[in-house]
XYZ file of C-alpha atoms in Angstrom:
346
model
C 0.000 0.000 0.000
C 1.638 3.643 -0.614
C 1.023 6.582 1.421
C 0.894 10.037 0.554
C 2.481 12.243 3.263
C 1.699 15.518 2.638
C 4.358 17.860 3.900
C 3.506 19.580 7.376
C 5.412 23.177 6.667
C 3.075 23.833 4.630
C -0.290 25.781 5.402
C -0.837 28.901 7.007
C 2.677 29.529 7.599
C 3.481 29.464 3.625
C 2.691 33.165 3.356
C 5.343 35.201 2.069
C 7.355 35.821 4.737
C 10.472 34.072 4.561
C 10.779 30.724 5.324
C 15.167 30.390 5.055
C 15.106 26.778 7.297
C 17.495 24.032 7.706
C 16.393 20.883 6.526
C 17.267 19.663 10.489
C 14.162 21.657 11.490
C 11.921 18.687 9.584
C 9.966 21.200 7.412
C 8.737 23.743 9.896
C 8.328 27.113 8.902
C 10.667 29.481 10.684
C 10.728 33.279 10.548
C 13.932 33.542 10.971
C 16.183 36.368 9.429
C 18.664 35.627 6.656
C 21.303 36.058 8.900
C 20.144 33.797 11.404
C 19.576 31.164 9.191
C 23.016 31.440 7.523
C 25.000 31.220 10.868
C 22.875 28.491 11.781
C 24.211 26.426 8.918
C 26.935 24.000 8.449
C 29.424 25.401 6.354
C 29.429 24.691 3.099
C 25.900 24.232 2.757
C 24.118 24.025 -0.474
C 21.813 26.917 0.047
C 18.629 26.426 -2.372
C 15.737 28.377 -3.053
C 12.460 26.583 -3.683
C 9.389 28.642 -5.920
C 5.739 26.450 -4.879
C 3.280 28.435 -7.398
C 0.697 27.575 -4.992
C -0.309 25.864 -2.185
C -2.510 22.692 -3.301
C -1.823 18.967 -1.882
C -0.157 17.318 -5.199
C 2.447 20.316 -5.254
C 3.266 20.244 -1.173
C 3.962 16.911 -2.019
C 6.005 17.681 -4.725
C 8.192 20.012 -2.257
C 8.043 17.060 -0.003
C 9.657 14.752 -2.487
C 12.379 16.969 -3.240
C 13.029 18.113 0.497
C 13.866 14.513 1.182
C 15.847 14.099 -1.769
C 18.184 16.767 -0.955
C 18.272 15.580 2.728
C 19.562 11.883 1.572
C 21.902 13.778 -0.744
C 23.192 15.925 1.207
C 21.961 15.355 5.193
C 20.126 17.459 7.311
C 22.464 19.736 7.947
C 24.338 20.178 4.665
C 21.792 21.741 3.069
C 19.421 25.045 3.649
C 16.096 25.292 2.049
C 14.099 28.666 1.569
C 10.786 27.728 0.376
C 8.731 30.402 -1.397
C 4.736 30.013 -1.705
C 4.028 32.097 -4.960
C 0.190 31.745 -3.883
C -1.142 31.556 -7.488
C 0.354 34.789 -8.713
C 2.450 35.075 -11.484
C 3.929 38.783 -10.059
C 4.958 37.379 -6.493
C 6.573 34.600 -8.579
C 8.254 37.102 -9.987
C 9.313 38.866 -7.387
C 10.307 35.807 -5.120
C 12.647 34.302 -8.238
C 13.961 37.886 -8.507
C 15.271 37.584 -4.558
C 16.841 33.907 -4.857
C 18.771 35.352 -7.617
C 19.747 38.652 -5.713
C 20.988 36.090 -3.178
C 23.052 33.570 -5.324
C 21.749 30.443 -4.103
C 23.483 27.459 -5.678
C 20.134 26.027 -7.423
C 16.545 26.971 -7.439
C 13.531 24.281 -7.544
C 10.550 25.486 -9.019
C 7.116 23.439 -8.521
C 4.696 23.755 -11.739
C 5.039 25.732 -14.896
C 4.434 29.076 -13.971
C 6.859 29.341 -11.104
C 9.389 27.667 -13.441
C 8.804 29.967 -16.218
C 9.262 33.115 -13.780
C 12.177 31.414 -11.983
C 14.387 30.819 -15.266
C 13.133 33.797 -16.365
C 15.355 35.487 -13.528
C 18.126 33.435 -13.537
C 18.446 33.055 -16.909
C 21.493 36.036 -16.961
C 23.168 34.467 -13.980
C 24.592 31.006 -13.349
C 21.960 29.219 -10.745
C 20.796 26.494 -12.751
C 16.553 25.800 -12.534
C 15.156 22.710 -11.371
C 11.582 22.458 -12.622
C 9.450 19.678 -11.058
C 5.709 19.116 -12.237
C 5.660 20.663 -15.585
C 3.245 19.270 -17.811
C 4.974 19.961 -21.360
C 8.355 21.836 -20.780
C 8.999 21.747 -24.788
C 5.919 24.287 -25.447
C 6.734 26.133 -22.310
C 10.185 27.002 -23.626
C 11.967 25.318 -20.494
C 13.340 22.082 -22.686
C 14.495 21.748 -26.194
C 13.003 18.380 -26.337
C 12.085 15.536 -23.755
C 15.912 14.557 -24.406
C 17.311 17.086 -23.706
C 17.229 20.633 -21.467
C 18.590 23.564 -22.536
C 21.484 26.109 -20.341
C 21.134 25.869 -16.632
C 17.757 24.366 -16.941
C 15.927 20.961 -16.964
C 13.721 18.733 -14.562
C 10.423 16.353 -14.370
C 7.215 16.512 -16.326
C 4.044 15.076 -14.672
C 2.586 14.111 -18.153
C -0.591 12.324 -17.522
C -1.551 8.942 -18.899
C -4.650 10.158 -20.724
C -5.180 7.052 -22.432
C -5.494 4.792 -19.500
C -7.261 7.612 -17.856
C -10.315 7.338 -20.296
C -10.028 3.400 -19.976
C -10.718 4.154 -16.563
C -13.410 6.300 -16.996
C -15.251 3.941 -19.735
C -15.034 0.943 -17.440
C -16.746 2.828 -14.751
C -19.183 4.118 -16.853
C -19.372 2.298 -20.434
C -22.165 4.652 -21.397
C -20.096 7.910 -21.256
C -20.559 10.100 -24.923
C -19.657 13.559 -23.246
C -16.511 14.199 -20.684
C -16.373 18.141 -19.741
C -13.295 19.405 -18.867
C -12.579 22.862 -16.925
C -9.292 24.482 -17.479
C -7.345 27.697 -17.363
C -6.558 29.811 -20.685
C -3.985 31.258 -19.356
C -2.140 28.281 -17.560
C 0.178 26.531 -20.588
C -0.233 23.171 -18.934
C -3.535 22.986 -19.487
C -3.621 23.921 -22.740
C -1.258 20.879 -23.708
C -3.033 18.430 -21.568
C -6.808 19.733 -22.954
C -4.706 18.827 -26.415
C -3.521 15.802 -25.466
C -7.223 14.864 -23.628
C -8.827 15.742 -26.785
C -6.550 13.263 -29.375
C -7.550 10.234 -26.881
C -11.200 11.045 -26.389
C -11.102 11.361 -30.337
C -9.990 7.839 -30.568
C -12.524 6.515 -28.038
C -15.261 8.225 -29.398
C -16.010 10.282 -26.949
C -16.667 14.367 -27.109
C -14.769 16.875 -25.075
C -16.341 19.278 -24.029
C -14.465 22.644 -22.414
C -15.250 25.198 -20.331
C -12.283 27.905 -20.233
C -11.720 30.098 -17.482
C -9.218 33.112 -16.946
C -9.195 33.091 -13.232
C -10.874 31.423 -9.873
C -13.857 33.782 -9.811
C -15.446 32.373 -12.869
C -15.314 28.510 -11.795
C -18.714 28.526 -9.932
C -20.438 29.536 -13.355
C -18.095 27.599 -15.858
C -18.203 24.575 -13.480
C -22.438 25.088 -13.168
C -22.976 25.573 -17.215
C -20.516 22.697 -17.488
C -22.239 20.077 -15.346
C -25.788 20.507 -17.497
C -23.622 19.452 -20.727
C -22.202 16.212 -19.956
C -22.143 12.888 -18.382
C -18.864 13.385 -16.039
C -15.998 16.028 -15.518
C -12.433 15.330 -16.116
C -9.776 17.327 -14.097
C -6.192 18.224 -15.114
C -3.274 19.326 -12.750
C -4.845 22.836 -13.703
C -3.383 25.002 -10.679
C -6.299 27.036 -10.731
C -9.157 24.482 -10.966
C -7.133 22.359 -8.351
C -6.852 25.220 -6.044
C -10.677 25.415 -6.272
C -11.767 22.210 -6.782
C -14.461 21.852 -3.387
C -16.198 24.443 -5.679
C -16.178 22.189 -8.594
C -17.113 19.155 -6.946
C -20.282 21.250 -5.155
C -21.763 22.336 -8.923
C -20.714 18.514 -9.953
C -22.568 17.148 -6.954
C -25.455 19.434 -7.533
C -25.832 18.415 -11.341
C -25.753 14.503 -10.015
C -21.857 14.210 -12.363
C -19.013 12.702 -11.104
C -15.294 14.119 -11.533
C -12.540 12.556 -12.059
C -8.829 13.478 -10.596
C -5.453 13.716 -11.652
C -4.200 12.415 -8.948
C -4.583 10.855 -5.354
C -5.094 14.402 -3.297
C -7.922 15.273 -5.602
C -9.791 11.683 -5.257
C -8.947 11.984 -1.184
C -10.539 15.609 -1.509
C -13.955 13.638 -3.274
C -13.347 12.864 -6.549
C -14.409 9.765 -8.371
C -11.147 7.720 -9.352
C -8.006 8.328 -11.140
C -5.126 7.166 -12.204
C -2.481 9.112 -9.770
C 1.136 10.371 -10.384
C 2.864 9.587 -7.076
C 4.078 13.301 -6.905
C 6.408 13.074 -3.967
C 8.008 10.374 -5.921
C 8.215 12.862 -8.666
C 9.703 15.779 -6.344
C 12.421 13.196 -5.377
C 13.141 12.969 -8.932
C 13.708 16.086 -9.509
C 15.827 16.376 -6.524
C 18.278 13.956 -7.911
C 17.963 16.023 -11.439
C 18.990 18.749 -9.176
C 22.079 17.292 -7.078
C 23.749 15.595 -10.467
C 23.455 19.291 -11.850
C 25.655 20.768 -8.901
C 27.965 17.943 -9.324
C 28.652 18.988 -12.531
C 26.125 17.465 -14.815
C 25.140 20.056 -18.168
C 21.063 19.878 -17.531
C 21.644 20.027 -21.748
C 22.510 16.406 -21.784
C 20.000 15.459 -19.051
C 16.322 13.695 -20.584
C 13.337 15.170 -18.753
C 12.406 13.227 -15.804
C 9.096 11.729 -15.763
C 7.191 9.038 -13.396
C 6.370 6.310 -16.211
C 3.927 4.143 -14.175
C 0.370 5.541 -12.536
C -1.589 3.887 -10.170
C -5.211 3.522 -10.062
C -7.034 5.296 -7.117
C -10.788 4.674 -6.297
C -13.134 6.540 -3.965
C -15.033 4.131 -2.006
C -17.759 6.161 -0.974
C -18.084 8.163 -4.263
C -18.352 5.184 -5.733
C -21.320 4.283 -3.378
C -22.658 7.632 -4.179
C -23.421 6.938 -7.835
C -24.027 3.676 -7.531
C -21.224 2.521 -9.567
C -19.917 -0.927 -8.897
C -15.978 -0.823 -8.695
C -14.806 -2.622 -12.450
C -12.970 -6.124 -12.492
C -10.085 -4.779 -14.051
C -9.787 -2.498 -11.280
C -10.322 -4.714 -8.110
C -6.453 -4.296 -7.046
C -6.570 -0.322 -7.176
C -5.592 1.966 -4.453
C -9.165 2.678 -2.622
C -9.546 5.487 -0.594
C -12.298 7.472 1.235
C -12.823 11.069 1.167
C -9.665 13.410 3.014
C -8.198 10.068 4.118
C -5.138 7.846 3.932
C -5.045 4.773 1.258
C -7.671 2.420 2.472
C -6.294 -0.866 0.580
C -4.137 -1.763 -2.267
């Protein structure tokens, strides 16, 4: 059975004060000046910024992947973390990749595409090398020349979804499904590829997409209403927007008598129907190691994207009961969990 342990630091104490913590202090935000923090370090440290866009359970546990992959590199003292929260907005993102440069860490992490577009946008004139981790399709965002291959002082992991054996899941819950809606952000470039992607697979299946668009959080409650009337269930991306608001989207969904369906284990824990889940902490440990060969002297130019290759199938028990689906043969071994709990059963 595999746990997700969502990292403690973060919550109300990811505002934007500074959190510059050693890695001994297991995660806990500290308001410590820079000062403080820097004496408080072994010497020699590697001092690394990390930029969270937001603060949503499949990217904590993306910072929770890499903070323990940069502890087992490098122990708990040898290395000093300053995590960032962006909180959705592309300016603070901005601004906070703007101060890790001013301060010449040795690396910068950046958790989902728009913090890592903002962060190698500011260190792209000096030498701290970018660490992406959860970016859907680096090529279009500009932060890869090609899933071989990263371009100068930049590379790191892709959460590309399995969209294929997402839909299998969907049609052997529900054979009948002609119409999946899907609700994504115009603006967010992740989406955009993944509502491509979506679309070629449903194509093949048969099945019509239909989307909603939205340019920020206060037009989900209408998009996600108008949506529900048009189909027969709702697909979700690892849209930062629609994730950060997804109770609303599973109210309008529950209201219109539609299930949704996640990206990932969080969002099925948080109510939605099934998925078939990136382990993202494995993915944040990924991109740790991405990170540590770069500052011993690996080009991130000759590096291949890293990716998670295999997803596991997650079930909501009671959802399930909710609709009255029956949970398919094929599927009897998933992960099954109940709503904002731990894995009930593999």
């Amino acid at each position: 059975m595999r746990k997700t342990h969502i990292a403690k630091f973060l919550g109300a104490a990811m505002a934007l004060t500074m959190a510059f913590t050693g890695c001994a202090s297991n995660g806990t935000g500290s308001t410590a000046s820079d000062s403080a923090a820097d004496s408080s370090a072994v010497e020699g440290a590697k001092k690394i910024g990390v930029i969270q866009y937001a603060a949503h359970p499949s990217l904590d546990n993306c910072y929770e992947g890499i903070r323990q992959g940069l502890v087992e590199a490098y122990g708990e003292d040898g290395v000093v973390i300053d995590l960032q929260n962006g909180q959705g907005d592309g300016a603070t993102c901005d601004s906070i990749s703007a101060n890790f440069v001013s301060k010449g860490y040795d690396m910068i992490y950046a958790i989902a595409t728009p913090a890592a577009l903002s962060a190698y946008s500011a260190a792209s004139k000096s030498d701290i090398p970018v660490i992406f981790c959860a970016v859907s399709d680096p090529v279009a965002a500009g932060l890869t020349e090609s899933l071989e291959a990263g371009i100068e002082n930049c590379n790191g992991t892709s959460d590309i979804l399995d969209f294929s054996a997402q839909v299998d899941l969907i049609q052997s819950i529900q054979p009948d499904v002609k119409k999946i809606g899907v609700l994504y952000t115009t603006t967010e470039a992740n989406s955009l590829s993944q509502l491509a992607s979506f679309k070629a697979v449903c194509d093949g299946k048969g099945i019509e997409v239909v989307e909603q668009g939205v340019s920020g959080a206060a037009d989900i409650p209408q998009a996600a209403t108008t949506l529900a009337s048009q189909v027969d269930c709702i697909n979700n991306f690892t849209d930062n927007n629609v994730v950060n608001n997804l109770t609303i989207v599973l109210e309008k969904a529950n209201a219109a008598n539609i299930p949704v369906y996640g990206s990932e284990v969080e969002q099925v824990k948080n109510g939605c129907l099934a998925s078939i889940s990136i382990d993202y902490i494995a993915l944040g440990k990924k991109t740790a190691e991405m990170g540590v060969e770069v500052l011993n002297g690996t080009d991130p130019k000759t590096m291949a994207v890293g990716t998670i290759s295999d997803g596991t199938p997650v079930i909501n028990s009671e959802v399930m009961e909710k609709f009255g689906f029956t949970v398919p043969e094929k599927y009897a071994d998933a992960e099954m969990v109940t709503t904002n709990s731990e894995a009930d059963a593999a």
